[in-house]
Amino acid sequence: MNLIEESFQNREEKKKKRTTKIIVGAMILVLIFIIGIIAYLMYIKSTTLKLTIDGQANEKLKELFLFDEDGTIYAPIKEIASYFGYESFNGDYSEKSEQQSKCYVQNENEVANLELGQTKIYKLDLTQKDADYEYVYIKNPIKAYQGVLYVSTEGLEKAFNISFHYDQSKNTITIFTLPYLYKYYANRILDYGFKELSSEFVNQKAIFNDQLVVLKENNQYGVVDINGKTILESKYSNITYLVNTGDFLVENNKKVGILSANKETKVRIKYDSIELMDSDVGLYVVKSEDKYGVIDIRGNIIIDLENDEIGIDVTRFSRNNIKNKYLLAEQLIPVRKDQYWAFYDKNGNQVTDFKYDHFGYIASNNREAINLLIIPNYEVVVACKDKKYTLLNLNGSELFAAIADDIYMTISGGEKHYYIMVNDQRIDAEDWLDSNGIRAKSNTTTQNKNTNTTSNNSSNKTKEE
């Protein structure tokens, strides 16, 4: 081989080596690129919000949530209701309207009322005849975003009876509905040696407090925790979970009392009936031997058991939107003894004499008149004495002598108006109250400052870590 051929061969070998290096380098780059894509896709997958409801993934539901800049998660009330088995409507359940600053959700068991700017959710148990409204509080007020009402996840739990858990490290939301949890624990308690789980709707809610109201083979009720450990022994003829306090109304020998989850006797088992008056002040209406009184959560007597009736049939005043028949304007307790009515305050002080025929006006001849109990913005109550009417303030004082023939409400164009009729003369009640120095409650709420739910970046429906 001559020098020319050898030089040519060396150049070819070097060229092949360079080509090989280029190919190998390109393959390595392609491999790195592919690995990078796979890693990126895995990263995207790991940082994309995942949501399950009752163990099933739900892509549509997760798109409804908004993440506020402070970390609070919100959801549109009406849009999310159907996912939990509820219908949704504008307005208030007890006073139908299309008012968009209010809405309510409803299923076969319960109604929940929510209002813009409020941290109080009113709930009505539809499974109980003549049930009264109860209420729960939430930390963050109801907000509006682009004209839609939103509630925090705490509000979701309380309004819709769900369990909600967000794991920020895994970016996952886990939701369980009450029917799912009830079915799950109904099977588990069989392993604990009990006949069945109480099917009462209010008792089902004890699940959210890790407590189960159970029935044994001897048809006696008890309470266990979710692991089967005894909380209250199975020796009661009935047990009802008290959602607002977490206590239990227990019954034996047709008498009832209240026990706590740590077995403390709060109210002795000696009354014919016990009904919650108001959870904020911790008062109960009790009945014994056909007489009524009021006690506090420790069983102390607030109003003696010597009355024939406590509370008013507020269903007769449905357009007045009254949610508590025992506590009017959150201050006055209506009490009847023999044939006359009086008011007490929440401390058990009698603020009027027993001299009123009844409280509230029932419309009769006037076709446009609507039954009226309270003029809400002024917190005054209609009272009847000797077949004539007057108005009482929260101190029980009469604002004028009982001379009115009628005190009623009308509704025109969705607006409520209140009138006093005296000797065929119609007087605008609110104008009269204003002119006599009785001030209306401020209608200004925190709604304006809570109108925007989120910061500018809250329109992102899912959170990317």
GROMACS .gro file of C-alpha atoms in nm:
model
  465
    1MET     CA    1   0.000   0.000   0.000
    2ASN     CA    2   0.144   0.332  -0.099
    3LEU     CA    3   0.136   0.643   0.112
    4ILE     CA    4  -0.151   0.796  -0.085
    5GLU     CA    5  -0.379   0.495  -0.025
    6GLU     CA    6  -0.283   0.478   0.342
    7SER     CA    7  -0.361   0.848   0.389
    8PHE     CA    8  -0.697   0.806   0.214
    9GLN     CA    9  -0.785   0.506   0.431
   10ASN     CA   10  -0.698   0.695   0.750
   11ARG     CA   11  -0.921   0.980   0.645
   12GLU     CA   12  -1.210   0.740   0.580
   13GLU     CA   13  -1.169   0.576   0.920
   14LYS     CA   14  -1.162   0.913   1.094
   15LYS     CA   15  -1.471   1.018   0.899
   16LYS     CA   16  -1.651   0.700   1.006
   17LYS     CA   17  -1.554   0.759   1.367
   18ARG     CA   18  -1.681   1.118   1.354
   19THR     CA   19  -2.004   1.000   1.194
   20THR     CA   20  -2.043   0.734   1.458
   21LYS     CA   21  -1.981   0.989   1.733
   22ILE     CA   22  -2.236   1.224   1.579
   23ILE     CA   23  -2.495   0.947   1.554
   24VAL     CA   24  -2.429   0.833   1.908
   25GLY     CA   25  -2.444   1.191   2.031
   26ALA     CA   26  -2.768   1.251   1.845
   27MET     CA   27  -2.914   0.933   1.989
   28ILE     CA   28  -2.813   1.042   2.337
   29LEU     CA   29  -2.972   1.383   2.280
   30VAL     CA   30  -3.291   1.221   2.151
   31LEU     CA   31  -3.294   0.988   2.452
   32ILE     CA   32  -3.243   1.280   2.688
   33PHE     CA   33  -3.521   1.469   2.509
   34ILE     CA   34  -3.757   1.173   2.538
   35ILE     CA   35  -3.671   1.129   2.905
   36GLY     CA   36  -3.731   1.501   2.954
   37ILE     CA   37  -4.072   1.481   2.788
   38ILE     CA   38  -4.166   1.181   2.999
   39ALA     CA   39  -4.047   1.359   3.314
   40TYR     CA   40  -4.238   1.672   3.216
   41LEU     CA   41  -4.556   1.475   3.150
   42MET     CA   42  -4.514   1.300   3.483
   43TYR     CA   43  -4.463   1.638   3.648
   44ILE     CA   44  -4.772   1.781   3.482
   45LYS     CA   45  -4.967   1.474   3.585
   46SER     CA   46  -4.843   1.499   3.942
   47THR     CA   47  -4.927   1.870   3.970
   48THR     CA   48  -5.271   1.853   3.805
   49LEU     CA   49  -5.554   1.856   4.057
   50LYS     CA   50  -5.713   1.516   4.103
   51LEU     CA   51  -6.060   1.479   4.251
   52THR     CA   52  -6.265   1.180   4.358
   53ILE     CA   53  -6.621   1.173   4.488
   54ASP     CA   54  -6.729   0.858   4.668
   55GLY     CA   55  -6.418   0.689   4.534
   56GLN     CA   56  -6.476   0.780   4.168
   57ALA     CA   57  -6.263   1.028   3.971
   58ASN     CA   58  -6.457   1.327   3.844
   59GLU     CA   59  -6.292   1.558   3.592
   60LYS     CA   60  -6.588   1.794   3.550
   61LEU     CA   61  -6.639   1.860   3.920
   62LYS     CA   62  -6.280   1.966   3.982
   63GLU     CA   63  -6.309   2.239   3.719
   64LEU     CA   64  -6.564   2.420   3.936
   65PHE     CA   65  -6.329   2.498   4.226
   66LEU     CA   66  -6.148   2.828   4.271
   67PHE     CA   67  -5.839   2.872   4.486
   68ASP     CA   68  -5.821   3.205   4.665
   69GLU     CA   69  -5.484   3.370   4.722
   70ASP     CA   70  -5.505   3.290   5.095
   71GLY     CA   71  -5.547   2.920   5.017
   72THR     CA   72  -5.922   2.903   5.076
   73ILE     CA   73  -6.104   2.689   4.822
   74TYR     CA   74  -6.444   2.803   4.694
   75ALA     CA   75  -6.712   2.641   4.480
   76PRO     CA   76  -7.023   2.779   4.302
   77ILE     CA   77  -7.319   2.676   4.516
   78LYS     CA   78  -7.583   2.620   4.251
   79GLU     CA   79  -7.351   2.467   3.993
   80ILE     CA   80  -7.206   2.214   4.233
   81ALA     CA   81  -7.533   2.108   4.401
   82SER     CA   82  -7.628   1.835   4.153
   83TYR     CA   83  -7.301   1.648   4.216
   84PHE     CA   84  -7.414   1.590   4.574
   85GLY     CA   85  -7.774   1.497   4.494
   86TYR     CA   86  -7.931   1.840   4.555
   87GLU     CA   87  -8.145   2.079   4.353
   88SER     CA   88  -8.070   2.451   4.369
   89PHE     CA   89  -8.284   2.763   4.347
   90ASN     CA   90  -8.259   3.141   4.376
   91GLY     CA   91  -8.413   3.314   4.676
   92ASP     CA   92  -8.510   3.174   5.014
   93TYR     CA   93  -8.690   2.843   5.074
   94SER     CA   94  -8.952   2.991   5.307
   95GLU     CA   95  -9.007   3.296   5.089
   96LYS     CA   96  -8.985   3.210   4.722
   97SER     CA   97  -8.825   3.473   4.498
   98GLU     CA   98  -8.565   3.513   4.224
   99GLN     CA   99  -8.334   3.717   4.444
  100GLN     CA  100  -7.985   3.628   4.324
  101SER     CA  101  -7.808   3.734   4.644
  102LYS     CA  102  -7.975   3.436   4.811
  103CYS     CA  103  -8.009   3.073   4.715
  104TYR     CA  104  -8.111   2.744   4.868
  105VAL     CA  105  -8.029   2.383   4.797
  106GLN     CA  106  -8.266   2.096   4.863
  107ASN     CA  107  -8.282   1.717   4.858
  108GLU     CA  108  -8.543   1.481   4.997
  109ASN     CA  109  -8.410   1.520   5.351
  110GLU     CA  110  -8.304   1.879   5.401
  111VAL     CA  111  -8.293   2.239   5.283
  112ALA     CA  112  -7.998   2.475   5.327
  113ASN     CA  113  -8.035   2.853   5.282
  114LEU     CA  114  -7.729   3.062   5.191
  115GLU     CA  115  -7.696   3.438   5.146
  116LEU     CA  116  -7.431   3.669   5.004
  117GLY     CA  117  -7.200   3.813   5.270
  118GLN     CA  118  -7.332   3.585   5.545
  119THR     CA  119  -7.148   3.332   5.761
  120LYS     CA  120  -7.472   3.176   5.886
  121ILE     CA  121  -7.638   2.891   5.696
  122TYR     CA  122  -7.998   2.808   5.789
  123LYS     CA  123  -8.103   2.443   5.755
  124LEU     CA  124  -8.443   2.276   5.772
  125ASP     CA  125  -8.487   1.901   5.829
  126LEU     CA  126  -8.766   1.790   5.596
  127THR     CA  127  -8.787   1.443   5.754
  128GLN     CA  128  -8.926   1.585   6.080
  129LYS     CA  129  -9.283   1.711   6.095
  130ASP     CA  130  -9.306   2.074   6.211
  131ALA     CA  131  -8.927   2.094   6.236
  132ASP     CA  132  -8.771   2.431   6.311
  133TYR     CA  133  -8.482   2.590   6.129
  134GLU     CA  134  -8.140   2.530   6.272
  135TYR     CA  135  -7.824   2.711   6.171
  136VAL     CA  136  -7.452   2.659   6.143
  137TYR     CA  137  -7.169   2.907   6.116
  138ILE     CA  138  -6.879   2.913   5.872
  139LYS     CA  139  -6.557   3.114   5.891
  140ASN     CA  140  -6.559   3.269   5.544
  141PRO     CA  141  -6.871   3.454   5.423
  142ILE     CA  142  -7.058   3.359   5.108
  143LYS     CA  143  -6.902   3.547   4.815
  144ALA     CA  144  -6.989   3.635   4.459
  145TYR     CA  145  -6.768   3.591   4.156
  146GLN     CA  146  -6.889   3.708   3.815
  147GLY     CA  147  -7.244   3.721   3.951
  148VAL     CA  148  -7.238   3.366   4.090
  149LEU     CA  149  -7.258   3.279   4.463
  150TYR     CA  150  -6.960   3.086   4.595
  151VAL     CA  151  -6.909   2.912   4.930
  152SER     CA  152  -6.593   2.786   5.097
  153THR     CA  153  -6.532   2.414   5.134
  154GLU     CA  154  -6.626   2.445   5.501
  155GLY     CA  155  -6.962   2.575   5.385
  156LEU     CA  156  -6.987   2.291   5.132
  157GLU     CA  157  -6.945   2.038   5.410
  158LYS     CA  158  -7.214   2.195   5.627
  159ALA     CA  159  -7.463   2.282   5.353
  160PHE     CA  160  -7.442   1.955   5.160
  161ASN     CA  161  -7.349   1.711   5.438
  162ILE     CA  162  -7.026   1.596   5.277
  163SER     CA  163  -6.673   1.517   5.390
  164PHE     CA  164  -6.414   1.727   5.201
  165HIS     CA  165  -6.037   1.680   5.221
  166TYR     CA  166  -5.770   1.860   5.019
  167ASP     CA  167  -5.416   1.717   5.028
  168GLN     CA  168  -5.195   2.002   4.911
  169SER     CA  169  -4.879   1.788   4.890
  170LYS     CA  170  -5.050   1.549   4.648
  171ASN     CA  171  -5.287   1.811   4.501
  172THR     CA  172  -5.587   1.583   4.552
  173ILE     CA  173  -5.942   1.647   4.666
  174THR     CA  174  -6.135   1.361   4.827
  175ILE     CA  175  -6.511   1.397   4.880
  176PHE     CA  176  -6.752   1.156   5.045
  177THR     CA  177  -7.128   1.216   5.053
  178LEU     CA  178  -7.348   1.121   5.347
  179PRO     CA  179  -7.536   0.841   5.162
  180TYR     CA  180  -7.203   0.680   5.069
  181LEU     CA  181  -7.066   0.704   5.423
  182TYR     CA  182  -7.390   0.574   5.571
  183LYS     CA  183  -7.384   0.269   5.345
  184TYR     CA  184  -7.018   0.208   5.426
  185TYR     CA  185  -7.064   0.220   5.803
  186ALA     CA  186  -7.397   0.034   5.788
  187ASN     CA  187  -7.196  -0.265   5.669
  188ARG     CA  188  -6.915  -0.218   5.919
  189ILE     CA  189  -7.133  -0.211   6.233
  190LEU     CA  190  -7.247  -0.564   6.154
  191ASP     CA  191  -6.890  -0.671   6.228
  192TYR     CA  192  -6.910  -0.485   6.558
  193GLY     CA  193  -7.205  -0.701   6.668
  194PHE     CA  194  -7.490  -0.456   6.615
  195LYS     CA  195  -7.817  -0.512   6.434
  196GLU     CA  196  -7.817  -0.195   6.226
  197LEU     CA  197  -7.717   0.168   6.198
  198SER     CA  198  -7.987   0.422   6.282
  199SER     CA  199  -8.152   0.537   5.960
  200GLU     CA  200  -8.279   0.866   6.105
  201PHE     CA  201  -8.142   1.145   5.890
  202VAL     CA  202  -8.022   1.353   6.185
  203ASN     CA  203  -7.851   1.046   6.334
  204GLN     CA  204  -7.668   0.983   6.009
  205LYS     CA  205  -7.495   1.318   6.053
  206ALA     CA  206  -7.317   1.186   6.362
  207ILE     CA  207  -7.088   1.010   6.113
  208PHE     CA  208  -6.915   1.343   6.050
  209ASN     CA  209  -6.823   1.350   6.419
  210ASP     CA  210  -6.688   0.993   6.398
  211GLN     CA  211  -6.988   0.863   6.593
  212LEU     CA  212  -7.249   0.606   6.499
  213VAL     CA  213  -7.596   0.564   6.652
  214VAL     CA  214  -7.655   0.188   6.652
  215LEU     CA  215  -7.931  -0.058   6.737
  216LYS     CA  216  -7.875  -0.394   6.908
  217GLU     CA  217  -8.078  -0.711   6.875
  218ASN     CA  218  -8.276  -0.617   7.188
  219ASN     CA  219  -8.401  -0.303   7.007
  220GLN     CA  220  -8.199  -0.081   7.238
  221TYR     CA  221  -7.997   0.210   7.102
  222GLY     CA  222  -7.640   0.306   7.179
  223VAL     CA  223  -7.353   0.506   7.032
  224VAL     CA  224  -7.012   0.380   6.919
  225ASP     CA  225  -6.720   0.542   6.742
  226ILE     CA  226  -6.628   0.448   6.385
  227ASN     CA  227  -6.402   0.172   6.518
  228GLY     CA  228  -6.679   0.013   6.725
  229LYS     CA  229  -6.570   0.146   7.065
  230THR     CA  230  -6.864   0.216   7.298
  231ILE     CA  231  -6.952   0.581   7.362
  232LEU     CA  232  -7.302   0.531   7.507
  233GLU     CA  233  -7.416   0.184   7.606
  234SER     CA  234  -7.698   0.020   7.410
  235LYS     CA  235  -7.969   0.058   7.673
  236TYR     CA  236  -8.190   0.342   7.549
  237SER     CA  237  -8.527   0.315   7.374
  238ASN     CA  238  -8.425   0.595   7.139
  239ILE     CA  239  -8.131   0.826   7.071
  240THR     CA  240  -8.124   1.143   6.861
  241TYR     CA  241  -7.801   1.317   6.765
  242LEU     CA  242  -7.801   1.691   6.837
  243VAL     CA  243  -7.607   1.835   6.546
  244ASN     CA  244  -7.549   2.182   6.691
  245THR     CA  245  -7.393   2.063   7.017
  246GLY     CA  246  -7.268   1.714   6.934
  247ASP     CA  247  -7.467   1.577   7.230
  248PHE     CA  248  -7.737   1.309   7.231
  249LEU     CA  249  -8.104   1.328   7.323
  250VAL     CA  250  -8.174   0.994   7.492
  251GLU     CA  251  -8.506   0.836   7.583
  252ASN     CA  252  -8.599   0.582   7.847
  253ASN     CA  253  -8.944   0.493   7.981
  254LYS     CA  254  -9.096   0.772   7.769
  255LYS     CA  255  -8.876   1.035   7.937
  256VAL     CA  256  -8.591   1.223   7.770
  257GLY     CA  257  -8.265   1.387   7.872
  258ILE     CA  258  -7.933   1.495   7.720
  259LEU     CA  259  -7.601   1.311   7.746
  260SER     CA  260  -7.268   1.424   7.606
  261ALA     CA  261  -7.032   1.209   7.398
  262ASN     CA  262  -6.815   1.164   7.709
  263LYS     CA  263  -7.110   1.018   7.904
  264GLU     CA  264  -7.178   1.337   8.102
  265THR     CA  265  -7.542   1.392   8.198
  266LYS     CA  266  -7.623   1.745   8.089
  267VAL     CA  267  -8.000   1.719   8.136
  268ARG     CA  268  -8.152   1.447   8.351
  269ILE     CA  269  -8.384   1.197   8.183
  270LYS     CA  270  -8.706   1.331   8.332
  271TYR     CA  271  -8.887   1.539   8.069
  272ASP     CA  272  -9.166   1.443   7.828
  273SER     CA  273  -8.996   1.635   7.547
  274ILE     CA  274  -8.695   1.857   7.483
  275GLU     CA  275  -8.658   2.086   7.181
  276LEU     CA  276  -8.372   2.316   7.095
  277MET     CA  277  -8.473   2.680   7.115
  278ASP     CA  278  -8.148   2.842   7.009
  279SER     CA  279  -7.798   2.698   6.987
  280ASP     CA  280  -7.621   3.033   7.032
  281VAL     CA  281  -7.766   3.087   7.377
  282GLY     CA  282  -7.794   2.715   7.454
  283LEU     CA  283  -8.162   2.708   7.550
  284TYR     CA  284  -8.416   2.425   7.527
  285VAL     CA  285  -8.794   2.418   7.553
  286VAL     CA  286  -8.901   2.134   7.782
  287LYS     CA  287  -9.234   1.975   7.858
  288SER     CA  288  -9.342   1.790   8.170
  289GLU     CA  289  -9.697   1.696   8.272
  290ASP     CA  290  -9.841   1.914   7.994
  291LYS     CA  291  -9.659   2.225   8.115
  292TYR     CA  292  -9.377   2.402   7.934
  293GLY     CA  293  -9.063   2.580   8.045
  294VAL     CA  294  -8.713   2.667   7.930
  295ILE     CA  295  -8.383   2.526   8.052
  296ASP     CA  296  -8.020   2.586   7.960
  297ILE     CA  297  -7.776   2.322   7.838
  298ARG     CA  298  -7.688   2.231   8.197
  299GLY     CA  299  -8.049   2.170   8.292
  300ASN     CA  300  -8.090   2.494   8.490
  301ILE     CA  301  -8.443   2.634   8.485
  302ILE     CA  302  -8.465   2.961   8.290
  303ILE     CA  303  -8.845   2.983   8.266
  304ASP     CA  304  -9.051   2.778   8.511
  305LEU     CA  305  -9.250   2.480   8.385
  306GLU     CA  306  -9.587   2.636   8.451
  307ASN     CA  307  -9.692   2.752   8.104
  308ASP     CA  308  -9.943   2.611   7.857
  309GLU     CA  309  -9.748   2.694   7.542
  310ILE     CA  310  -9.414   2.833   7.431
  311GLY     CA  311  -9.352   2.940   7.073
  312ILE     CA  312  -9.575   3.049   6.786
  313ASP     CA  313  -9.697   2.867   6.477
  314VAL     CA  314  -9.483   3.067   6.233
  315THR     CA  315  -9.621   2.876   5.933
  316ARG     CA  316  -9.910   3.121   5.949
  317PHE     CA  317  -9.663   3.400   5.871
  318SER     CA  318  -9.480   3.238   5.581
  319ARG     CA  319  -9.416   3.569   5.397
  320ASN     CA  320  -9.252   3.709   5.710
  321ASN     CA  321  -8.955   3.474   5.666
  322ILE     CA  322  -8.933   3.382   6.035
  323LYS     CA  323  -8.694   3.098   6.108
  324ASN     CA  324  -8.739   3.049   6.484
  325LYS     CA  325  -9.081   3.009   6.638
  326TYR     CA  326  -8.938   3.019   6.990
  327LEU     CA  327  -8.726   3.333   6.967
  328LEU     CA  328  -8.868   3.630   6.778
  329ALA     CA  329  -8.620   3.888   6.649
  330GLU     CA  330  -8.358   3.674   6.826
  331GLN     CA  331  -8.469   3.830   7.156
  332LEU     CA  332  -8.827   3.757   7.263
  333ILE     CA  333  -8.971   3.426   7.381
  334PRO     CA  334  -9.352   3.407   7.334
  335VAL     CA  335  -9.521   3.229   7.626
  336ARG     CA  336  -9.889   3.148   7.687
  337LYS     CA  337 -10.042   3.089   8.029
  338ASP     CA  338 -10.412   3.007   8.033
  339GLN     CA  339 -10.558   3.222   7.753
  340TYR     CA  340 -10.311   3.510   7.747
  341TRP     CA  341  -9.965   3.562   7.602
  342ALA     CA  342  -9.655   3.740   7.729
  343PHE     CA  343  -9.291   3.783   7.630
  344TYR     CA  344  -8.979   3.673   7.815
  345ASP     CA  345  -8.622   3.755   7.720
  346LYS     CA  346  -8.337   3.505   7.674
  347ASN     CA  347  -8.233   3.546   8.037
  348GLY     CA  348  -8.572   3.436   8.161
  349ASN     CA  349  -8.693   3.784   8.254
  350GLN     CA  350  -9.060   3.854   8.190
  351VAL     CA  351  -9.080   4.169   7.976
  352THR     CA  352  -9.460   4.197   7.935
  353ASP     CA  353  -9.762   4.097   8.140
  354PHE     CA  354  -9.983   3.806   8.034
  355LYS     CA  355 -10.241   4.031   7.870
  356TYR     CA  356 -10.228   3.972   7.494
  357ASP     CA  357 -10.484   3.766   7.305
  358HIS     CA  358 -10.215   3.659   7.059
  359PHE     CA  359  -9.910   3.781   6.872
  360GLY     CA  360  -9.932   3.854   6.502
  361TYR     CA  361 -10.205   3.971   6.266
  362ILE     CA  362 -10.411   3.720   6.068
  363ALA     CA  363 -10.568   3.875   5.758
  364SER     CA  364 -10.943   3.836   5.717
  365ASN     CA  365 -11.152   4.084   5.518
  366ASN     CA  366 -10.877   4.283   5.346
  367ARG     CA  367 -10.793   4.091   5.029
  368GLU     CA  368 -10.454   4.253   4.975
  369ALA     CA  369 -10.345   4.210   5.336
  370ILE     CA  370 -10.086   3.944   5.425
  371ASN     CA  371 -10.043   3.797   5.771
  372LEU     CA  372  -9.782   3.984   5.973
  373LEU     CA  373  -9.590   3.903   6.292
  374ILE     CA  374  -9.276   4.117   6.275
  375ILE     CA  375  -9.167   4.428   6.088
  376PRO     CA  376  -8.813   4.296   6.054
  377ASN     CA  377  -8.606   4.608   5.978
  378TYR     CA  378  -8.743   4.774   6.292
  379GLU     CA  379  -8.761   4.462   6.511
  380VAL     CA  380  -9.113   4.532   6.632
  381VAL     CA  381  -9.379   4.268   6.692
  382VAL     CA  382  -9.751   4.285   6.623
  383ALA     CA  383  -9.960   4.215   6.935
  384CYS     CA  384 -10.337   4.187   6.980
  385LYS     CA  385 -10.515   4.298   7.297
  386ASP     CA  386 -10.891   4.310   7.332
  387LYS     CA  387 -10.923   4.255   6.956
  388LYS     CA  388 -10.716   4.565   6.878
  389TYR     CA  389 -10.354   4.581   6.768
  390THR     CA  390 -10.033   4.751   6.872
  391LEU     CA  391  -9.660   4.716   6.814
  392LEU     CA  392  -9.410   4.603   7.078
  393ASN     CA  393  -9.038   4.676   7.079
  394LEU     CA  394  -8.771   4.437   7.204
  395ASN     CA  395  -8.813   4.571   7.558
  396GLY     CA  396  -9.178   4.468   7.553
  397SER     CA  397  -9.302   4.828   7.550
  398GLU     CA  398  -9.608   4.923   7.348
  399LEU     CA  399  -9.524   5.186   7.085
  400PHE     CA  400  -9.883   5.308   7.097
  401ALA     CA  401 -10.203   5.201   7.269
  402ALA     CA  402 -10.380   4.896   7.125
  403ILE     CA  403 -10.617   5.093   6.901
  404ALA     CA  404 -10.532   4.971   6.551
  405ASP     CA  405 -10.792   4.771   6.364
  406ASP     CA  406 -10.529   4.602   6.143
  407ILE     CA  407 -10.150   4.590   6.112
  408TYR     CA  408 -10.059   4.400   5.798
  409MET     CA  409  -9.821   4.355   5.508
  410THR     CA  410  -9.862   4.383   5.133
  411ILE     CA  411  -9.625   4.291   4.853
  412SER     CA  412  -9.609   4.491   4.533
  413GLY     CA  413  -9.348   4.445   4.263
  414GLY     CA  414  -9.156   4.223   4.500
  415GLU     CA  415  -9.136   4.498   4.762
  416LYS     CA  416  -9.289   4.458   5.108
  417HIS     CA  417  -9.496   4.734   5.261
  418TYR     CA  418  -9.639   4.754   5.614
  419TYR     CA  419  -9.956   4.938   5.714
  420ILE     CA  420 -10.150   5.035   6.026
  421MET     CA  421 -10.527   5.081   5.994
  422VAL     CA  422 -10.694   5.307   6.251
  423ASN     CA  423 -11.054   5.425   6.205
  424ASP     CA  424 -11.042   5.352   5.831
  425GLN     CA  425 -10.724   5.555   5.797
  426ARG     CA  426 -10.424   5.374   5.647
  427ILE     CA  427 -10.084   5.473   5.783
  428ASP     CA  428  -9.751   5.359   5.641
  429ALA     CA  429  -9.598   5.176   5.937
  430GLU     CA  430  -9.236   5.240   5.843
  431ASP     CA  431  -9.300   5.612   5.792
  432TRP     CA  432  -9.471   5.624   6.132
  433LEU     CA  433  -9.181   5.441   6.300
  434ASP     CA  434  -8.927   5.674   6.139
  435SER     CA  435  -9.119   5.985   6.240
  436ASN     CA  436  -9.137   5.863   6.599
  437GLY     CA  437  -8.764   5.816   6.629
  438ILE     CA  438  -8.758   5.439   6.591
  439ARG     CA  439  -8.461   5.361   6.374
  440ALA     CA  440  -8.445   5.080   6.124
  441LYS     CA  441  -8.160   4.834   6.140
  442SER     CA  442  -7.887   4.911   5.890
  443ASN     CA  443  -7.935   4.716   5.571
  444THR     CA  444  -7.570   4.764   5.489
  445THR     CA  445  -7.381   4.438   5.518
  446THR     CA  446  -7.034   4.326   5.439
  447GLN     CA  447  -7.159   4.209   5.103
  448ASN     CA  448  -7.001   4.493   4.907
  449LYS     CA  449  -6.652   4.424   5.028
  450ASN     CA  450  -6.702   4.051   4.975
  451THR     CA  451  -6.829   4.077   4.620
  452ASN     CA  452  -6.503   3.964   4.468
  453THR     CA  453  -6.410   3.617   4.581
  454THR     CA  454  -6.064   3.594   4.448
  455SER     CA  455  -5.758   3.772   4.327
  456ASN     CA  456  -5.693   3.825   3.958
  457ASN     CA  457  -5.539   3.485   3.918
  458SER     CA  458  -5.834   3.308   4.080
  459SER     CA  459  -5.999   3.253   3.747
  460ASN     CA  460  -5.775   2.952   3.708
  461LYS     CA  461  -6.008   2.668   3.785
  462THR     CA  462  -5.737   2.432   3.907
  463LYS     CA  463  -5.426   2.499   4.102
  464GLU     CA  464  -5.091   2.420   3.951
  465GLU     CA  465  -4.820   2.359   4.207
   0.00000   0.00000   0.00000
